[in-house]
Coordinates of C-alpha atoms and ligand atoms in Angstrom, one line a residue:
X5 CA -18.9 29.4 6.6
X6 CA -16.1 29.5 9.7
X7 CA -13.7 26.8 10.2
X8 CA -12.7 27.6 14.2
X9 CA -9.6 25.7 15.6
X10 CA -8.3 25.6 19.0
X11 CA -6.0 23.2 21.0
X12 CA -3.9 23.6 24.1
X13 CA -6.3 23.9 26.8
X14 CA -6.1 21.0 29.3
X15 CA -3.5 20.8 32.0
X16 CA -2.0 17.1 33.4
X17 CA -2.8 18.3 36.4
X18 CA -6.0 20.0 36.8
X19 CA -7.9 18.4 34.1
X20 CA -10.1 20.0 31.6
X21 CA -10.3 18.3 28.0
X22 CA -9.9 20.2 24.3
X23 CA -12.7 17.9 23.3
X24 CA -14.7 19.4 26.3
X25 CA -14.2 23.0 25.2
X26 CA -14.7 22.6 21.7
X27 CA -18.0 20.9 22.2
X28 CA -18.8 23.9 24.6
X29 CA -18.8 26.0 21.9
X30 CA -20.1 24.2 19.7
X31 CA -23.5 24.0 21.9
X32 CA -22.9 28.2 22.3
X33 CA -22.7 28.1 19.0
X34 CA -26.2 26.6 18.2
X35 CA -27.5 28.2 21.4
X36 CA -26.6 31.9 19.6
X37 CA -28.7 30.8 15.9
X38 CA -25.8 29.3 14.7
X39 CA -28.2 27.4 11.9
X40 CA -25.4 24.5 11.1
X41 CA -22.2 23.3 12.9
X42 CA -21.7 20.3 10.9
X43 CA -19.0 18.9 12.2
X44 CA -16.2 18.7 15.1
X45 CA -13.4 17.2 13.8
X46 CA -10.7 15.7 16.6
X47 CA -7.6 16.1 15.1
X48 CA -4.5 13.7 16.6
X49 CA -1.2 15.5 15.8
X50 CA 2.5 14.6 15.9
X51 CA 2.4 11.7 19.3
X52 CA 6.2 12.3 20.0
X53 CA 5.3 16.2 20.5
X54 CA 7.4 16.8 24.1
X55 CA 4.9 19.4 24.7
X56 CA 2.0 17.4 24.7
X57 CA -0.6 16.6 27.4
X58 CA -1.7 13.4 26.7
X59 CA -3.2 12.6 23.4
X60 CA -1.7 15.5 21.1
X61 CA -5.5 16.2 19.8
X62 CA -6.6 19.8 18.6
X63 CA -10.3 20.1 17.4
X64 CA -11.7 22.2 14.8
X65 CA -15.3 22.9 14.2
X66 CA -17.2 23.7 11.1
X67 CA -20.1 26.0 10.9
X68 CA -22.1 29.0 9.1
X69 CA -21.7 31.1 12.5
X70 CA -20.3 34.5 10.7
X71 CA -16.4 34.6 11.5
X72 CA -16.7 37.8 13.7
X73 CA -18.8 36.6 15.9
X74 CA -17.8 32.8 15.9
X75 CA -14.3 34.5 16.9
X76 CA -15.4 36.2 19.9
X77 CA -17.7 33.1 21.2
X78 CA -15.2 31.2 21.2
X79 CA -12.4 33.0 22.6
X80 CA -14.8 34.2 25.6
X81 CA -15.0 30.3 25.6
X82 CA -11.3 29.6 25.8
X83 CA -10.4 32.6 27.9
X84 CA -13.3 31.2 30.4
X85 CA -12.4 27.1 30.2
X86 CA -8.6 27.0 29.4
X87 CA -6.4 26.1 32.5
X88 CA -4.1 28.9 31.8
X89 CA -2.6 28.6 35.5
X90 CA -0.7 25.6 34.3
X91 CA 2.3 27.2 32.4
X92 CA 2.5 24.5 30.6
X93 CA -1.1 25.2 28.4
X94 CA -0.5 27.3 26.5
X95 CA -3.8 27.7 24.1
X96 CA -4.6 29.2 20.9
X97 CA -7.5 29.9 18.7
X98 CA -7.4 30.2 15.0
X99 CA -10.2 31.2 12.9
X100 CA -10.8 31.0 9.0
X101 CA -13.2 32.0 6.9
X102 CA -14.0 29.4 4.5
X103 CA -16.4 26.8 3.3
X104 CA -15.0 23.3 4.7
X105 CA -17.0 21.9 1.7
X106 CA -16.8 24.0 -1.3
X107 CA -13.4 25.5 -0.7
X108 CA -10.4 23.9 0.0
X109 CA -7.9 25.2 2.5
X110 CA -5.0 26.3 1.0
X111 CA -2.0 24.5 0.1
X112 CA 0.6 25.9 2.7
X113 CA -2.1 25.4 5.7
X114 CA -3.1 21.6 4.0
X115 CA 0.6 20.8 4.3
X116 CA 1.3 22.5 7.5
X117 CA -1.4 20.1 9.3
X118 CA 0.1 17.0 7.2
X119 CA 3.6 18.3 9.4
X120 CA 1.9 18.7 12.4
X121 CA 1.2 15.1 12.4
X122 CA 4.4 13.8 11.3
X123 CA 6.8 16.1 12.1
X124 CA 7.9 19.3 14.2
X125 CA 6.2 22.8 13.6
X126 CA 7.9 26.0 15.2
X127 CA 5.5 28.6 16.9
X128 CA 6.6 31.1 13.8
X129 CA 5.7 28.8 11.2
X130 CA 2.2 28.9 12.6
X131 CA 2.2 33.0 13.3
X132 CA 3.4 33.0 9.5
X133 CA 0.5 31.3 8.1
X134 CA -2.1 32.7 9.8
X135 CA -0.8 36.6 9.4
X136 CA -0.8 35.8 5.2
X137 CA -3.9 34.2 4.9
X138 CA -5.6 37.1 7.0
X139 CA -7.3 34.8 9.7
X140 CA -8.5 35.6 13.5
X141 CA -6.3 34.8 16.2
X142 CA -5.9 34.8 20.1
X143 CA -3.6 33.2 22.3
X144 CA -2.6 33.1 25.6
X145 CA 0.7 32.0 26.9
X146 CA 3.4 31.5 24.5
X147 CA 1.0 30.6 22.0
X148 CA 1.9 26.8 20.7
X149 CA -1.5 26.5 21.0
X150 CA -1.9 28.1 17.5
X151 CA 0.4 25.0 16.1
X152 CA -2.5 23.1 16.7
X153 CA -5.6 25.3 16.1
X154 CA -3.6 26.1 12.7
X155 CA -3.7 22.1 12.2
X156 CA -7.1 21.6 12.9
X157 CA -8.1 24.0 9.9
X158 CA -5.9 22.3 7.6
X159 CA -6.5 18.5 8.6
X160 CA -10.0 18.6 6.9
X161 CA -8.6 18.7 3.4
X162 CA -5.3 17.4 4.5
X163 CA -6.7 14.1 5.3
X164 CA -8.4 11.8 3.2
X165 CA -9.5 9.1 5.6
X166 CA -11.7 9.9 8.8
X167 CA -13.2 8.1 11.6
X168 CA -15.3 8.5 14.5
X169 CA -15.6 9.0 18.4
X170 CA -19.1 9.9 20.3
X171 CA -18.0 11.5 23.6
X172 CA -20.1 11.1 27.2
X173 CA -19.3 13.8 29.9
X174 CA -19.9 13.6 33.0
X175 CA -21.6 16.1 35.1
X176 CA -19.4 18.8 36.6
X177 CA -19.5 18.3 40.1
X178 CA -18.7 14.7 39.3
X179 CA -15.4 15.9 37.7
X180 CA -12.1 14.1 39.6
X181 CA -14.3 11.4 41.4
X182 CA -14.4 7.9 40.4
X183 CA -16.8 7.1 37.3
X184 CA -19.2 4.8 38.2
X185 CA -19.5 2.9 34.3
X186 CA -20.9 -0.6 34.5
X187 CA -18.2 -2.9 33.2
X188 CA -20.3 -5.8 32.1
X189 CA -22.6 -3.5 30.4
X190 CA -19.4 -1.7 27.9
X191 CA -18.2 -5.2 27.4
X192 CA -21.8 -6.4 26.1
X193 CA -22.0 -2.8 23.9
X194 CA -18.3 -3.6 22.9
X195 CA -19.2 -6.9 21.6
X196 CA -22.4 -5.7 20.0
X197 CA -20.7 -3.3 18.3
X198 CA -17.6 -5.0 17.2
X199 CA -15.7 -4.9 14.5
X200 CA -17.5 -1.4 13.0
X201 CA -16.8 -0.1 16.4
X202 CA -13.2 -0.3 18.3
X203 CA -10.9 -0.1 20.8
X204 CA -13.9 -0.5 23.1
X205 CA -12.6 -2.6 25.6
X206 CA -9.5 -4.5 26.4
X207 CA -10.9 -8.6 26.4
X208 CA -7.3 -9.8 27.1
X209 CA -6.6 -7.2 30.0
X210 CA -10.7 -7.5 30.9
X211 CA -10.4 -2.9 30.8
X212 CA -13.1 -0.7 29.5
X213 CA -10.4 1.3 27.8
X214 CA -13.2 3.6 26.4
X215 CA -13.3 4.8 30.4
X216 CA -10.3 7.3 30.5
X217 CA -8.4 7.3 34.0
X218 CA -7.7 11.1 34.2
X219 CA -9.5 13.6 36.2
X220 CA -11.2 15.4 33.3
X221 CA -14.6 16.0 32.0
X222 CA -15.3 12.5 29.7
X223 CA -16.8 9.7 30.8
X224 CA -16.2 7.6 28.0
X225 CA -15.7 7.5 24.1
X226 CA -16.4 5.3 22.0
X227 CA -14.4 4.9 18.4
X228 CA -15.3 3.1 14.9
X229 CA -15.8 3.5 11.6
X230 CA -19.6 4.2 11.9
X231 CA -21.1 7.4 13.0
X232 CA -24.5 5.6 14.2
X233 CA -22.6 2.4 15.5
X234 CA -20.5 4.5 17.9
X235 CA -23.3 6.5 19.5
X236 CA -25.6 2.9 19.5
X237 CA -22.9 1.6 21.5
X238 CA -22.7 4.3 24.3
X239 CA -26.0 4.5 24.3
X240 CA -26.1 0.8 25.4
X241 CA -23.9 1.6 28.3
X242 CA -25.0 1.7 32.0
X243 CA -23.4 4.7 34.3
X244 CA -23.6 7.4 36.0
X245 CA -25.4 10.3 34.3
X246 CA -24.3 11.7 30.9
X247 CA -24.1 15.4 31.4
X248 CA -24.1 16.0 27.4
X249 CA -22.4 14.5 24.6
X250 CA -20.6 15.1 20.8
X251 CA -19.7 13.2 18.0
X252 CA -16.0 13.9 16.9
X253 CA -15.0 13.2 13.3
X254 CA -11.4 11.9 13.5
X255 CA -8.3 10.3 12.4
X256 CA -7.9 8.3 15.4
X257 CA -7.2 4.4 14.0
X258 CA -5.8 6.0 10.6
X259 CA -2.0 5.4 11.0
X260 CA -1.3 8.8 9.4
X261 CA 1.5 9.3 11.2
X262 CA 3.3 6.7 10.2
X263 CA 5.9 7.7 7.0
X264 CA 8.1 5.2 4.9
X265 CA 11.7 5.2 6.0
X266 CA 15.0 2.9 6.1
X267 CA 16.7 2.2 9.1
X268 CA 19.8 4.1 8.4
X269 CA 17.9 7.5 8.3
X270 CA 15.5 7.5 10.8
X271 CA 15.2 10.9 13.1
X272 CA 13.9 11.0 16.6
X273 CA 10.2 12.4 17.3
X274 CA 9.3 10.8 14.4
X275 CA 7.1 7.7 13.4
X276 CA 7.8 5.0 10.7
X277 CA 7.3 1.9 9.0
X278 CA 10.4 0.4 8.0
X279 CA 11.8 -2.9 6.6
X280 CA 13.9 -5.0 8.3
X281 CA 15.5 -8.2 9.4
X282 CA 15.5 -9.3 12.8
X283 CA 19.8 -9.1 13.9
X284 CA 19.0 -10.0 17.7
X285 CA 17.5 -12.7 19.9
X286 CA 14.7 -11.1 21.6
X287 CA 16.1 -9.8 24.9
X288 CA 13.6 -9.0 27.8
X289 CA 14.7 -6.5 30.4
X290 CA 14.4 -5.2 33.8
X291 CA 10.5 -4.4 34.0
X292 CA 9.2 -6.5 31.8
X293 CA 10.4 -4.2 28.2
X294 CA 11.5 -6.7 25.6
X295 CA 13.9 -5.2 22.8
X296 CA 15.0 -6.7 19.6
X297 CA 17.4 -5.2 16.7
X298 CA 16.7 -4.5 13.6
X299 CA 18.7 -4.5 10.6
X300 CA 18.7 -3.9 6.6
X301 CA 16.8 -6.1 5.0
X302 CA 20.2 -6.1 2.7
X303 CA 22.8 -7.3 5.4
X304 CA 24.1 -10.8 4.7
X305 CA 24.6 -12.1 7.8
X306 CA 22.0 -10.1 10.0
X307 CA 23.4 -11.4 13.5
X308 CA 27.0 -10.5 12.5
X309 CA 26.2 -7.2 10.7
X310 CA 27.4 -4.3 13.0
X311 CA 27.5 -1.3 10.9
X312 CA 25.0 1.7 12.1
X313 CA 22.7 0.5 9.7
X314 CA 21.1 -1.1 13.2
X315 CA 17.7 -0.1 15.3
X316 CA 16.8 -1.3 18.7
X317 CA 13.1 -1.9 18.4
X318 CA 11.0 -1.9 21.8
X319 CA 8.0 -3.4 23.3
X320 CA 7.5 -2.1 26.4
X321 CA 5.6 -3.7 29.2
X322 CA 2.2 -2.1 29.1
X323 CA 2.1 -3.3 25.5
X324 CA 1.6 -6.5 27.6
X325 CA 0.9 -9.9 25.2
X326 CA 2.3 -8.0 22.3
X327 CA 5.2 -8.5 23.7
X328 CA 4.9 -12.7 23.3
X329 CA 4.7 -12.0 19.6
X330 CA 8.1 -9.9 19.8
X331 CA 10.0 -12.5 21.8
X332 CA 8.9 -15.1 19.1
X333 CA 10.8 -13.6 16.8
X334 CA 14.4 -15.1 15.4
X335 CA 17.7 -13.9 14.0
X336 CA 16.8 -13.6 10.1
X337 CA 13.3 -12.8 9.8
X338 CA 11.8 -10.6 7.8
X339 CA 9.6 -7.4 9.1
X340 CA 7.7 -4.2 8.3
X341 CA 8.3 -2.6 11.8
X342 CA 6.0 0.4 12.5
X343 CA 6.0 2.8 15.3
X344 CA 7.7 6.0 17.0
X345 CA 11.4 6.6 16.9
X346 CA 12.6 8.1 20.4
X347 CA 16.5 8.0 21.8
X348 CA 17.0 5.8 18.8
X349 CA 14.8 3.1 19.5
X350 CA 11.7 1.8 17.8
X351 CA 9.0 1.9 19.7
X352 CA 6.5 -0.8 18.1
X353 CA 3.0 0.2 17.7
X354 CA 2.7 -3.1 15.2
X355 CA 4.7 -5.2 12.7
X356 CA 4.3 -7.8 9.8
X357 CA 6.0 -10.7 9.5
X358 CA 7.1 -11.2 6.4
X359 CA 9.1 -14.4 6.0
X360 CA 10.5 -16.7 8.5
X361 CA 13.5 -18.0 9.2
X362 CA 12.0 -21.8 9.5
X363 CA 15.2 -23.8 10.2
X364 CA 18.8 -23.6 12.3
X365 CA 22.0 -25.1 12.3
X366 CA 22.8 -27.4 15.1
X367 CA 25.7 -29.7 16.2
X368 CA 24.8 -32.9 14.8
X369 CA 23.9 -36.2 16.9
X370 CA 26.1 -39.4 16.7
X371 CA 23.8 -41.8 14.6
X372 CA 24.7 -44.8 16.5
X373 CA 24.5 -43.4 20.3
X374 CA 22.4 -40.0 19.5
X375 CA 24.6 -37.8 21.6
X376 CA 25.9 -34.7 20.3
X377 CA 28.5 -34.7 18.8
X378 CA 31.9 -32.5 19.9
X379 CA 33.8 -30.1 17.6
X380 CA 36.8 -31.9 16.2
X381 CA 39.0 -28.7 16.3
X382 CA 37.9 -25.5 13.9
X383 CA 37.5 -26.1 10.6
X384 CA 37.6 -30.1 11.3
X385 CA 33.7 -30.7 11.4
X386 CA 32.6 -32.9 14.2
X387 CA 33.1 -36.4 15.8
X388 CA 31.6 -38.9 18.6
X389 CA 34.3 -39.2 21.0
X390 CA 32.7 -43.0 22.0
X391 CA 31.8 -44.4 18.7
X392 CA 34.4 -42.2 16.2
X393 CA 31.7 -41.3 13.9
X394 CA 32.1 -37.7 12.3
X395 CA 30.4 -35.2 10.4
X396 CA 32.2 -32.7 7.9
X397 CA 29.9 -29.6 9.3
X398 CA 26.3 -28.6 11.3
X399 CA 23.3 -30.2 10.3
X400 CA 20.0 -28.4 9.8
X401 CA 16.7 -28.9 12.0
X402 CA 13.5 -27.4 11.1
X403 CA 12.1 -24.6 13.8
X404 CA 8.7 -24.8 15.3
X405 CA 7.5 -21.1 14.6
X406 CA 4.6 -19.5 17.1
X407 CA 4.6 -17.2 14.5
X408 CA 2.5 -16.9 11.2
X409 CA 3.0 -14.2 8.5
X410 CA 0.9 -11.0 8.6
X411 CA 0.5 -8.1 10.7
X412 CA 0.3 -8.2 14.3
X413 CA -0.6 -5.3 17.3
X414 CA 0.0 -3.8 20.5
X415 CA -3.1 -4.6 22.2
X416 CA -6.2 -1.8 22.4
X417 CA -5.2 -1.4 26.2
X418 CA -1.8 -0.4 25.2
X419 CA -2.9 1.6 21.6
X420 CA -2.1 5.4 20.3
X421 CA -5.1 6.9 19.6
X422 CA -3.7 7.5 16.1
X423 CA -2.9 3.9 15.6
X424 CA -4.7 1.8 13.2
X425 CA -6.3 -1.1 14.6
X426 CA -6.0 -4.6 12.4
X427 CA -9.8 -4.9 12.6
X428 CA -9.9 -1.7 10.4
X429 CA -8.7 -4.2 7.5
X430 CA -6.7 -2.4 4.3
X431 CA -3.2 -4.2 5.1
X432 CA -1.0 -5.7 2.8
X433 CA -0.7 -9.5 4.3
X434 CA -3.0 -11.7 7.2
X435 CA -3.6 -9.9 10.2
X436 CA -3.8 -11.0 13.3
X437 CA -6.2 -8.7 15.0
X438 CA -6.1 -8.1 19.3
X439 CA -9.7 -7.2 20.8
Ligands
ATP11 P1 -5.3 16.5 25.4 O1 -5.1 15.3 24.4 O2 -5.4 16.0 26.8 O3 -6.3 17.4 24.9 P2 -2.9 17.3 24.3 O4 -2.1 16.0 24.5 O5 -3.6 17.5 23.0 O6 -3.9 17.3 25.4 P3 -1.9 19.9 24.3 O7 -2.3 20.5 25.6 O8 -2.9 20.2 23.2 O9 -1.8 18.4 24.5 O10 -0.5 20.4 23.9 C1 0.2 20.1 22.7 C2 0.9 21.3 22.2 O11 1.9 21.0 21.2 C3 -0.1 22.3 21.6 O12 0.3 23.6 21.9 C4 0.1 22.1 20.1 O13 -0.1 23.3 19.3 C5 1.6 21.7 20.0 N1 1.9 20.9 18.9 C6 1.1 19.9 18.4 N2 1.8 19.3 17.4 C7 2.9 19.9 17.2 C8 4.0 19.7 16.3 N3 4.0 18.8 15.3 N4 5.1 20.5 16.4 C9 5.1 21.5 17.4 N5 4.2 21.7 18.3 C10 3.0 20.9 18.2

């Protein structure tokens, strides 16, 4: 058996897709007696990568091909598809020769793939790995690419939980031109599908967010939990023609990049879930971003706690009604915060409340003419200046809460690919799923 990885092959600007390639060879491949490829496996790395296109995804695919000869296919592939006039792709193909089911990769590449999506790799970490465990590799430009491919081999035993995409491509000379996807139609699959399949469609933001935007190759792709439910629900779609299409085994909607951390030692290019108490009021800013600070979930007083041991957390605006749920939030409560850490701010993918604070301290009212009352001087409580009555300190009124404990989410227009949606159940509290 031959694992063959690759990544780095797509350019912003002129298109192509990893997805696309790897499929490619899969079908050369089967074309050249290849008797099983059993699997592509989409693998979404580190999202804070700088060097990323879009989605950070390298693919890997599994199959009896003889390693020789699985190595050549697929660089011809890569040397033939890869938009190596961007210098900016830099692509790389790594190939091993091992049984993705009997054998298990070995621990240094396991744990290399487990960094690649968590953390930062260097091009010589990769070169190391591959030169000691003896594998086949080509790449062109300065190589990252091999970061990636290198990833893609170890994901499969690196990774416990997987999910699923079925990818449509359109036909080649349709590339860059509008897709013509009948909206009504992915909304009625969506539905039909839903909750086994995800991400869909955006009901809130009325957006087929399975139709990507970008000029390349896909013409849409469909995630869940269910191998058959995804490819029943494209096939339920009404478009253009579907040039060909692939099922990707994935760990899209898995959270997996996500590592415990405290706010006092968080690192940038990074992604957590932290605990916290809200030490702001929610503050919405030019363009729509609302921000909100978090503290230690030890500080006594959160709003007066200044020490460093304080993170800015973000919604930005395309997270769009998300951000409703972040501007509900008060001084005091409780949260498990999760997302990317960037120029020291949190940028929330989701977060659970955990306790709320459900009353404040006001200036009391005059119980004879119900005006408020005026401070009486500091530390001398308050007093109706018309009818002299007083009141030794603030009173406390309940708060009306929009809020209700549990998890809550960005929206699936505004959601990494890695993210895991609510829908996909296995949290800790209530959640509070957006579809
Ligand atoms: P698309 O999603 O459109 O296929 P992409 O977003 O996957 O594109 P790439 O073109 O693959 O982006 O570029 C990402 C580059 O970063 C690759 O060369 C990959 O090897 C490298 N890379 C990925 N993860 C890490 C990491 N954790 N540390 C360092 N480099 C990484």
């Amino acid at each position: 058996m031959t694992v063959v990885g690759i990544d780095d092959t797509d350019s912003r600007k002129l298109g192509m897709c990893t997805t696309y390639v790897a499929a490619e060879i899969a079908d050369r491949l089967r074309q050249d007696g290849a008797e099983t490829v059993s699997r592509l496996l989409l693998v979404r790395l580190n999202p804070a990568v700088e060097y990323k296109t879009r989605g950070n995804a390298a693919l890997a695919i599994h199959t009896d091909f003889e390693p020789d000869l699985a190595y050549a296919l697929a660089r011809e592939r890569l040397e033939s598809l890869a938009e190596t006039t961007d210098e900016r792709t830099n692509p790389g193909l790594v190939v091993a020769a091992h049984d993705p089911d009997d054998d298990r990769a070995p621990d240094d590449v396991t744990r290399f793939a487990h960094g690649a999506i968590r953390d930062h790799l260097e091009i010589a970490d990769a070169e190391t790995l591959i030169d000691r465990h003896g594998y086949r590799s080509w790449h062109a430009g300065d190589g990252r690419g091999r970061i990636g491919a290198l990833a893609a081999i170890g994901a499969w035993d690196a990774l416990a939980e997987w999910t699923y995409e079925y990818i449509s491509y359109r036909e080649p000379d349709r590339w860059g031109t509008p897709r013509e996807v009948d909206h009504e139609s992915v909304f009625a699959a969506a539905d039909w599908g839903y909750p086994d399949v995800w991400d869909t469609v955006d009901r809130g933001e009325d957006e087929t967010v399975c139709v990507p935007h970008t000029p390349g190759p896909i013409l849409h792709g469909i995630r869940g939990d269910d191998p058959d439910a995804v490819r029943a629900v494209a096939d339920r779609i009404e478009s253009e023609p579907v040039a060909a299409s692939q099922l990707f085994v994935t760990n899209q909607g898995t959270d997996v990049h996500l590592q415990k951390g405290a706010i006092s030692t968080v690192d940038d290019g990074r992604a957590y879930c932290l605990e916290g108490q809200v030490a702001s009021d929610p503050d919405t800013r030019r363009g729509g971003h609302v921000f909100v600070d978090l503290v230690s979930p030890a500080a006594d007083d959160p709003a007066d706690d200044d020490s460093s041991d304080r993170l800015t957390c973000a919604a930005f605006e395309p997270t769009k009604r998300f951000r409703d749920r972040v501007r509900a939030l008060r001084v005091g409560d409780r949260l498990t915060a999760c997302g990317e850490v960037s120029d020291g701010t949190l940028k929330l993918e989701k977060f659970a409340v955990r306790d709320l604070v459900r009353t404040e301290r006001v200036t009391p009212t005059c119980p004879d003419c119900g005006r408020t009352m005026k401070s009486a001087g500091r530390n001398q409580g308050y007093r109706c200046r018309a009818c002299k009555t007083e009141r030794a300190e603030k009173t406390t009124r309940d708060l009306e809460r929009d809020l209700e404990i549990g998890w809550y989410e960005v929206p699936p227009c505004a959601r990494r690919h890695i993210a895991k949606p609510l829908v996909r159940g296995g949290f800790d509290a209530p959640t509070h799923p957006e579809r």
